[in-house]
mmCIF file of C-alpha atoms in Angstrom:
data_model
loop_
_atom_site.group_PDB
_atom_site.id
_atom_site.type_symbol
_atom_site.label_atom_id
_atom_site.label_comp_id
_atom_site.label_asym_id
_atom_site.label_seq_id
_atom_site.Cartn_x
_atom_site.Cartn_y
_atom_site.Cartn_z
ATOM 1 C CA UNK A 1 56.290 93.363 -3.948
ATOM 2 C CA UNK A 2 57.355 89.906 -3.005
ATOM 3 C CA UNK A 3 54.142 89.150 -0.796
ATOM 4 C CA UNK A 4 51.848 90.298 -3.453
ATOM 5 C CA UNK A 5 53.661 87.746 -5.738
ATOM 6 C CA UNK A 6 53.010 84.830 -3.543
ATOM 7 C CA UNK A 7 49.397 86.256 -2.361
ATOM 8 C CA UNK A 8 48.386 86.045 -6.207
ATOM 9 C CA UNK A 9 50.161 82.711 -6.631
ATOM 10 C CA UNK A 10 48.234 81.467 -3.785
ATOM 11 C CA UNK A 11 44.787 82.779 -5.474
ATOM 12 C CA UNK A 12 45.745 81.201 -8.795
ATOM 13 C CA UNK A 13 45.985 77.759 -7.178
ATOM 14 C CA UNK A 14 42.744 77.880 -5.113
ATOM 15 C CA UNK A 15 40.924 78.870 -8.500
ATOM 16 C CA UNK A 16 42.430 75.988 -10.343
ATOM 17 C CA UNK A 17 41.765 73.311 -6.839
ATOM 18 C CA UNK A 18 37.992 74.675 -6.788
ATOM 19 C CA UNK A 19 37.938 74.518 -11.190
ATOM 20 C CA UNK A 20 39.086 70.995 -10.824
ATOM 21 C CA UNK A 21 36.888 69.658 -8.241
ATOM 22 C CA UNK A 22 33.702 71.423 -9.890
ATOM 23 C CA UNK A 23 34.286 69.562 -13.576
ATOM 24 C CA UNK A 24 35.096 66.173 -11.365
ATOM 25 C CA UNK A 25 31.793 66.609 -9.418
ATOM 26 C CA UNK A 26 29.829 67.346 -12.749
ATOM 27 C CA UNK A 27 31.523 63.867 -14.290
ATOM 28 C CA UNK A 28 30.336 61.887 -11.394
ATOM 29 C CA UNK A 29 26.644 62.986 -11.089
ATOM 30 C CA UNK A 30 25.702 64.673 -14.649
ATOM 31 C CA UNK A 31 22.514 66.843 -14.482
ATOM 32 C CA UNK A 32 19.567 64.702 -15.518
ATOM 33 C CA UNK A 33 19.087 65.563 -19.100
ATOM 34 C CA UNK A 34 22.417 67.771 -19.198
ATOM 35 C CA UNK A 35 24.129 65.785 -22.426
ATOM 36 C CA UNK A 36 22.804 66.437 -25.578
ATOM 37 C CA UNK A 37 20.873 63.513 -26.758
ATOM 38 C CA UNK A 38 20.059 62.240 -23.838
ATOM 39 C CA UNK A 39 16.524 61.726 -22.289
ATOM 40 C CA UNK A 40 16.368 63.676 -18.834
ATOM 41 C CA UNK A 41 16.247 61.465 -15.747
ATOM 42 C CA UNK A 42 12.561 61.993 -13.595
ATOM 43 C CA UNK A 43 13.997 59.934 -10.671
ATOM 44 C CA UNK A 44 15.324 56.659 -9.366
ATOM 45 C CA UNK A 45 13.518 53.827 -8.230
ATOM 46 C CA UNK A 46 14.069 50.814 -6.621
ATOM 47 C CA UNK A 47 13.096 47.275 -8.892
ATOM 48 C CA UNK A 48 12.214 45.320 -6.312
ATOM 49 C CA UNK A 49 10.526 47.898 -3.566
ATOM 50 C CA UNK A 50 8.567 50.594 -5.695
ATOM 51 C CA UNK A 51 7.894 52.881 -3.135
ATOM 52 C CA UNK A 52 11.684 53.422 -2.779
ATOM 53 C CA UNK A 53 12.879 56.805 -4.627
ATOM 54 C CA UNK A 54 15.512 59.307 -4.932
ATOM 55 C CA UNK A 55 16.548 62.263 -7.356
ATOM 56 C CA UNK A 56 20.374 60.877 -6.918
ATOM 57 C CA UNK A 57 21.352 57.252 -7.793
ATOM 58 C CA UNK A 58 22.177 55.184 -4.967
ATOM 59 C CA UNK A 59 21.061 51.524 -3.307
ATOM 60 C CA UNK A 60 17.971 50.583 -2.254
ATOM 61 C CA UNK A 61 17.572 50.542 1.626
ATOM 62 C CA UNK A 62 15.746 47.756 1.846
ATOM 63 C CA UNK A 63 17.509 45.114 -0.549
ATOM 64 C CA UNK A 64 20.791 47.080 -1.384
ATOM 65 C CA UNK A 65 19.919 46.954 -5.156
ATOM 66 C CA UNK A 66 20.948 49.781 -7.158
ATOM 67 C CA UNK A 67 18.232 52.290 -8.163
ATOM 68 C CA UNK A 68 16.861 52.143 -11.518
ATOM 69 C CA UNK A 69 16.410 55.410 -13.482
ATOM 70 C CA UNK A 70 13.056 56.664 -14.708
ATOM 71 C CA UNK A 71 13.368 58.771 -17.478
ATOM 72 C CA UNK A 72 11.217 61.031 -19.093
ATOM 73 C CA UNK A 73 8.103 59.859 -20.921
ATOM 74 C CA UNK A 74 8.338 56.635 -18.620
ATOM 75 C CA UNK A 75 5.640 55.775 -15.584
ATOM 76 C CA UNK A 76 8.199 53.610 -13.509
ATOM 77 C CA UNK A 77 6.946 50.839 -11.419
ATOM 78 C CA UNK A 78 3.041 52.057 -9.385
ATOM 79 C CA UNK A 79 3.476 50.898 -5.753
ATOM 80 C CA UNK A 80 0.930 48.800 -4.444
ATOM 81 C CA UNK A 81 -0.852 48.685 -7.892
ATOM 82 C CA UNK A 82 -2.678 45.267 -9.793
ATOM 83 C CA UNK A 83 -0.886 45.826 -12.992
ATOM 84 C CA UNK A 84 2.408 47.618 -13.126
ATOM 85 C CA UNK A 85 4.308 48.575 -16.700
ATOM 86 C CA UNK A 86 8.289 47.685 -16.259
ATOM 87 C CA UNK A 87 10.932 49.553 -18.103
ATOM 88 C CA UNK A 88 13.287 47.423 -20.458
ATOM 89 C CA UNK A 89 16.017 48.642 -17.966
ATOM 90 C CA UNK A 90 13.676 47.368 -14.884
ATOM 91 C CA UNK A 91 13.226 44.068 -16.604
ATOM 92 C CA UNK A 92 16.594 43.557 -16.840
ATOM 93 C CA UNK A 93 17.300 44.910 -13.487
ATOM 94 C CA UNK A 94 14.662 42.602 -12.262
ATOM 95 C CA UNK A 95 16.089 39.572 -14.101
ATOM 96 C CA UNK A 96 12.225 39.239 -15.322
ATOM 97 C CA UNK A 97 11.062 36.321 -17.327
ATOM 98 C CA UNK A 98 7.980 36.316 -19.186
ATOM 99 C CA UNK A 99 6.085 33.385 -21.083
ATOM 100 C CA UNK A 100 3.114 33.650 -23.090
ATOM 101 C CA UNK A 101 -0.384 32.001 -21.632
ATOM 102 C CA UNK A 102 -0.975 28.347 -22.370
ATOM 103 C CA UNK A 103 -2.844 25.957 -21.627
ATOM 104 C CA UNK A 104 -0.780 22.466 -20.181
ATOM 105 C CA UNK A 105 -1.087 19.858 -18.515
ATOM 106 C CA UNK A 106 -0.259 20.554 -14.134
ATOM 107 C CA UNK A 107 2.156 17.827 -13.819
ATOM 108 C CA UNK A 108 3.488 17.730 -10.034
ATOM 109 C CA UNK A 109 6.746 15.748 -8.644
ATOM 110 C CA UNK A 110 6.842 14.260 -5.327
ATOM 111 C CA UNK A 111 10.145 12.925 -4.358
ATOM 112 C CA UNK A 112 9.994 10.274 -1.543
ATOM 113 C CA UNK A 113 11.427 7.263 -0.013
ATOM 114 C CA UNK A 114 9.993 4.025 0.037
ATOM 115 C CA UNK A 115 9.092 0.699 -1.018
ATOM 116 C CA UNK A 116 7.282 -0.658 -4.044
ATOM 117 C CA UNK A 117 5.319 -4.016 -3.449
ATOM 118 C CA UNK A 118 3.028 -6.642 -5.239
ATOM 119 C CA UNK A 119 -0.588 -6.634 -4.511
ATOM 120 C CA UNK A 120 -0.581 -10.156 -2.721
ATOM 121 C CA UNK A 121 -4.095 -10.554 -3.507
ATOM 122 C CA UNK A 122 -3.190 -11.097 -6.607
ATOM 123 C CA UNK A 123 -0.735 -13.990 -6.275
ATOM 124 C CA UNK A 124 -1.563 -17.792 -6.836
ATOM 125 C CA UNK A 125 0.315 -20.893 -6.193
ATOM 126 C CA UNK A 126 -0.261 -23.826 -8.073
ATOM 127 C CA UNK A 127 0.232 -27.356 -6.217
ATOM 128 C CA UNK A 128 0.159 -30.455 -7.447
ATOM 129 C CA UNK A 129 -3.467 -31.794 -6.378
ATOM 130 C CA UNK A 130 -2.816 -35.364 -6.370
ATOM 131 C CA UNK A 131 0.354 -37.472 -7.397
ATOM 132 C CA UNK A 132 1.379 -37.751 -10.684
ATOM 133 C CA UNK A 133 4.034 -36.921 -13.806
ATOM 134 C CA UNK A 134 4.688 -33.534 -15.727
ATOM 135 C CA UNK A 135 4.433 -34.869 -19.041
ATOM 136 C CA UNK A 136 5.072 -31.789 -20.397
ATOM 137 C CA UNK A 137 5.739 -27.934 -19.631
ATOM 138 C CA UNK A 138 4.084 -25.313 -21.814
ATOM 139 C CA UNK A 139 6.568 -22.789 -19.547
ATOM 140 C CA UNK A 140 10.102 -23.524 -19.147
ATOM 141 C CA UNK A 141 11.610 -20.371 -17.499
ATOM 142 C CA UNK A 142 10.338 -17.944 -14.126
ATOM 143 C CA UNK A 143 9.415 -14.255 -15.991
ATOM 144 C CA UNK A 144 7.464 -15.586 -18.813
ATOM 145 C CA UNK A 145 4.090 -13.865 -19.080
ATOM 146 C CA UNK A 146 0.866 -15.951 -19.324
ATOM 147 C CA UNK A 147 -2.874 -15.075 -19.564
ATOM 148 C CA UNK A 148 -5.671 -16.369 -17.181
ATOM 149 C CA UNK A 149 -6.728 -20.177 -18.557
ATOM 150 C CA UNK A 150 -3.391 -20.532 -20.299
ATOM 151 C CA UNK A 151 -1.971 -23.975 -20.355
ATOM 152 C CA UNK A 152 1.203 -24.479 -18.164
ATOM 153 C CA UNK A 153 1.802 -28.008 -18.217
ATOM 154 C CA UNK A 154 0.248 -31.479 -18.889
ATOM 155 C CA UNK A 155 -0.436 -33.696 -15.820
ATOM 156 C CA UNK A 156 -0.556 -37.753 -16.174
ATOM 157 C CA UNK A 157 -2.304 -38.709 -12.787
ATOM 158 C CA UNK A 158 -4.200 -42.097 -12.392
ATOM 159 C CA UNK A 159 -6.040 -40.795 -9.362
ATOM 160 C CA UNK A 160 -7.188 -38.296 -11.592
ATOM 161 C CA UNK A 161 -7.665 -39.748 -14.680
ATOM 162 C CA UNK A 162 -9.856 -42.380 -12.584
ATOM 163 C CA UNK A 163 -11.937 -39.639 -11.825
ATOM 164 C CA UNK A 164 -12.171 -38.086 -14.947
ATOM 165 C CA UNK A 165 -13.546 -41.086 -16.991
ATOM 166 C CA UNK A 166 -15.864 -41.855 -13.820
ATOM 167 C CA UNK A 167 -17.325 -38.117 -13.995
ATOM 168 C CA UNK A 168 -18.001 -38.409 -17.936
ATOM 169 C CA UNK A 169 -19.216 -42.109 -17.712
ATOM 170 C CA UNK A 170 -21.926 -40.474 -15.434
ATOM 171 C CA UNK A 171 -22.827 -37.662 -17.479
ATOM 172 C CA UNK A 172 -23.139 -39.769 -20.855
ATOM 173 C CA UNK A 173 -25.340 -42.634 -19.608
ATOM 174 C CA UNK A 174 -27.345 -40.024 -17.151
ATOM 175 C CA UNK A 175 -30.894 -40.488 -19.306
ATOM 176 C CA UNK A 176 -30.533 -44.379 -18.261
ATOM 177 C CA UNK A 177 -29.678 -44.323 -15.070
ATOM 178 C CA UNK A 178 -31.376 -44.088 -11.817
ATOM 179 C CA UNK A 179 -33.124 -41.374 -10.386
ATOM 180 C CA UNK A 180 -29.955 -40.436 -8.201
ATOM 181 C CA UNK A 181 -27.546 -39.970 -10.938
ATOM 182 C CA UNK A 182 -28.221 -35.874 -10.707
ATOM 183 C CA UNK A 183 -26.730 -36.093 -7.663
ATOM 184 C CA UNK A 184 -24.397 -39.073 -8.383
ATOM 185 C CA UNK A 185 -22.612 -36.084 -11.237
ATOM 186 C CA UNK A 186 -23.132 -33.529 -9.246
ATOM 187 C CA UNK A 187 -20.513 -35.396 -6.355
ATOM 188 C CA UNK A 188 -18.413 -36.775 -9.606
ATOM 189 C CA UNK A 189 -17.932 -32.836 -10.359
ATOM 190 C CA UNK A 190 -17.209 -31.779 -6.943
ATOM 191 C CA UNK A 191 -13.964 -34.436 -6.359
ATOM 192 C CA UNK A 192 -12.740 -33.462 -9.784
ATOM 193 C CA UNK A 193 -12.535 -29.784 -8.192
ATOM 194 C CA UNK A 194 -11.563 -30.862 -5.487
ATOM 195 C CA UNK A 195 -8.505 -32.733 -7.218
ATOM 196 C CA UNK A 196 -7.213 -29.674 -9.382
ATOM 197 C CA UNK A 197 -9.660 -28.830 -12.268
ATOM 198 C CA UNK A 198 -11.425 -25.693 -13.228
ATOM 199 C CA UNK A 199 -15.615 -26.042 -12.844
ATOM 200 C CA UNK A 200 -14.868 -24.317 -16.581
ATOM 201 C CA UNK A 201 -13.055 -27.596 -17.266
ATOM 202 C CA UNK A 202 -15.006 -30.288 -15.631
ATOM 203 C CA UNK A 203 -17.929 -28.602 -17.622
ATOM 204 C CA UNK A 204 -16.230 -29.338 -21.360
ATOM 205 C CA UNK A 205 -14.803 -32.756 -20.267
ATOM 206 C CA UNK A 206 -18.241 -34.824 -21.528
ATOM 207 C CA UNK A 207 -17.837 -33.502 -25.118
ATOM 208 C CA UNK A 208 -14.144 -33.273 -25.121
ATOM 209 C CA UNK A 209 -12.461 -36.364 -22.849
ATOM 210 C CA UNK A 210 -11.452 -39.750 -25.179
ATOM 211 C CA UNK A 211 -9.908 -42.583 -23.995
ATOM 212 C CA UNK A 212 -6.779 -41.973 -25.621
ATOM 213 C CA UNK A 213 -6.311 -38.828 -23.585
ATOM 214 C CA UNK A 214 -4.391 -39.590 -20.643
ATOM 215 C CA UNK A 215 -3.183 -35.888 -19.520
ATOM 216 C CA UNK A 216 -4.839 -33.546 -17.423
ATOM 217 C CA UNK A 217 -4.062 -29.411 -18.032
ATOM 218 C CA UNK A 218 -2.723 -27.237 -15.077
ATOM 219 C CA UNK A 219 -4.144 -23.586 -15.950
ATOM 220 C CA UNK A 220 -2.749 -20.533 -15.243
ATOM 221 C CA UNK A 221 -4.827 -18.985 -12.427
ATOM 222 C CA UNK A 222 -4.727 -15.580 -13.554
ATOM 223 C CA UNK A 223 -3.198 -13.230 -16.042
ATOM 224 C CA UNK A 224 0.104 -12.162 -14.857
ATOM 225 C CA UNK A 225 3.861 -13.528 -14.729
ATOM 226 C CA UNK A 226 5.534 -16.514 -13.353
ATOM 227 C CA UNK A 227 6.990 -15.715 -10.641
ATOM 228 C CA UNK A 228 8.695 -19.007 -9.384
ATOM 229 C CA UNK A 229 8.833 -22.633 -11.389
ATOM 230 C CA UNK A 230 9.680 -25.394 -9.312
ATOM 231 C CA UNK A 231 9.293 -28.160 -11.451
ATOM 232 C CA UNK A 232 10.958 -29.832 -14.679
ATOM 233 C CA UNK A 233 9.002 -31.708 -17.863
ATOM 234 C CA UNK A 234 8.700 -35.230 -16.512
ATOM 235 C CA UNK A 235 9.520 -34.828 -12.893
ATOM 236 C CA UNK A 236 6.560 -36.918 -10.643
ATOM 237 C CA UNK A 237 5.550 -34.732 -8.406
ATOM 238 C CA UNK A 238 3.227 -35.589 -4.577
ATOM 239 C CA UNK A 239 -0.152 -34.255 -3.575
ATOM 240 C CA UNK A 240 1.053 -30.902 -1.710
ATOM 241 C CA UNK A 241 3.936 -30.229 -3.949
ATOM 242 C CA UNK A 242 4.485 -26.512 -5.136
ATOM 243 C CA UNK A 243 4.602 -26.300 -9.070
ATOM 244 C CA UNK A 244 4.404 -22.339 -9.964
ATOM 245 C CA UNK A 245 3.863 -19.083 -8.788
ATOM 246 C CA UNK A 246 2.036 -16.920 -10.680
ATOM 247 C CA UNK A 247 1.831 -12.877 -9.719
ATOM 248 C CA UNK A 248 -0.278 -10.062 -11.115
ATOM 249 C CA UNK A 249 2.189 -7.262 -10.808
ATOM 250 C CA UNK A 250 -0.624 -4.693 -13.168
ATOM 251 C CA UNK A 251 -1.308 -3.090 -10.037
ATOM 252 C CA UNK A 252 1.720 -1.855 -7.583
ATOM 253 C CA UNK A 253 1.857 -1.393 -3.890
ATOM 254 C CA UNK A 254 3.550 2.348 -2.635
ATOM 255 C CA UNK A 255 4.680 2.064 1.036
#
């Protein structure tokens, strides 16, 4: 009798160990489409490498990501297709972005190191052509901006003023004069250059020079900023002496 006993007590427990390892089995991989409610699983697919499928969930071999279920009434991802329909669970698996289509400007960045330089064909020094005083400076400070034929300062020079009145003495009495005084201006015109003036300026001197105007203008070369200013309103300054620097910075140098 006492065998028995213990045989059936022995049976009891083996039905309850194989009861309780059946219902945790069912909890850990539910039939696909076993709840009520539910929408049966087809399959499980991998986000990332289509062609990767199983009937049980798991990791993809490939890229260790965890298989997305396909349920029914879905297509899943088409391997190797043009156009392929995601899942709202793939997208998010997928950590998809989309953006509608528009039209906007390609705009690229290019990070490097380097230098950026003046165009030095575009800087002029201005000298002092012939001795004489800075009566006055129309530009007091280096950075100021100034346009091409901008005044920059008045120039008292006797060399020059010689010159001057010699060059429009010429060119108002040229119907009287001899046969040679063509070339007679023409040589007046060149030494004016020669000492500092424009040809724009020797041109208007005739109709605009009077003997009460003593001072000469220094123009700005060229539209740009003033890079250096060496000189100070009624400093006398020698042939040869640096006055300003004017640079065109409108177009840069990448190196």
């Amino acid at each position: 009798m006492r065998p028995r006993l213990i045989s059936w007590i022995l049976v009891a427990l083996l039905a309850a160990a194989a009861g309780w390892f059946a219902r945790s089995v069912r909890h850990e991989h539910p039939a696909a489409g076993s709840r009520a409610g539910e929408r049966r699983i087809l399959y499980y697919q991998s986000a990332m490498h289509p062609w990767i499928r199983s009937d049980q969930p798991g990791k993809c071999t490939i890229c260790g990501m965890d298989l997305s279920p396909v349920y029914e009434g879905e297509s899943g991802i088409a391997a190797g297709a043009d156009v392929i329909n995601l899942s709202s669970n793939n997208v998010t698996v997928a950590n998809v972005a989309t953006s509608p289509a528009t039209r906007k400007p390609l705009i690229r960045t290019v990070r490097v190191a380097g230098t950026i330089e003046d165009d030095a064909s575009r800087r002029r020094v201005l000298s002092a052509y012939t001795d004489g005083r800075l009566d006055r400076l129309f530009v007091t400070y280096p950075g100021a901006e100034v346009k091409a034929g901008q005044p920059l300062a008045w120039l008292f020079s006797p060399t020059l003023l010689a010159a001057v009145r010699e060059y429009v003495g010429l060119v108002r009495t040229g119907s009287a004069a001899s046969p040679d005084s063509t070339s007679m201006v023409a040589a007046a015109a060149s030494r004016l250059v020669q000492l500092g003036l424009t040809p724009e300026q020797v041109t208007k001197l005739p109709e605009t020079f009077s003997p009460t105007n003593l001072h000469v203008e220094i123009l700005a070369p060229l539209t740009g900023t003033v890079v250096v200013k060496d000189v100070l309103e009624g400093q006398t300054v020698a042939a040869g002496q640096r006055l300003f620097e004017v640079a065109d910075f409108s177009t840069m140098w990448f190196q």
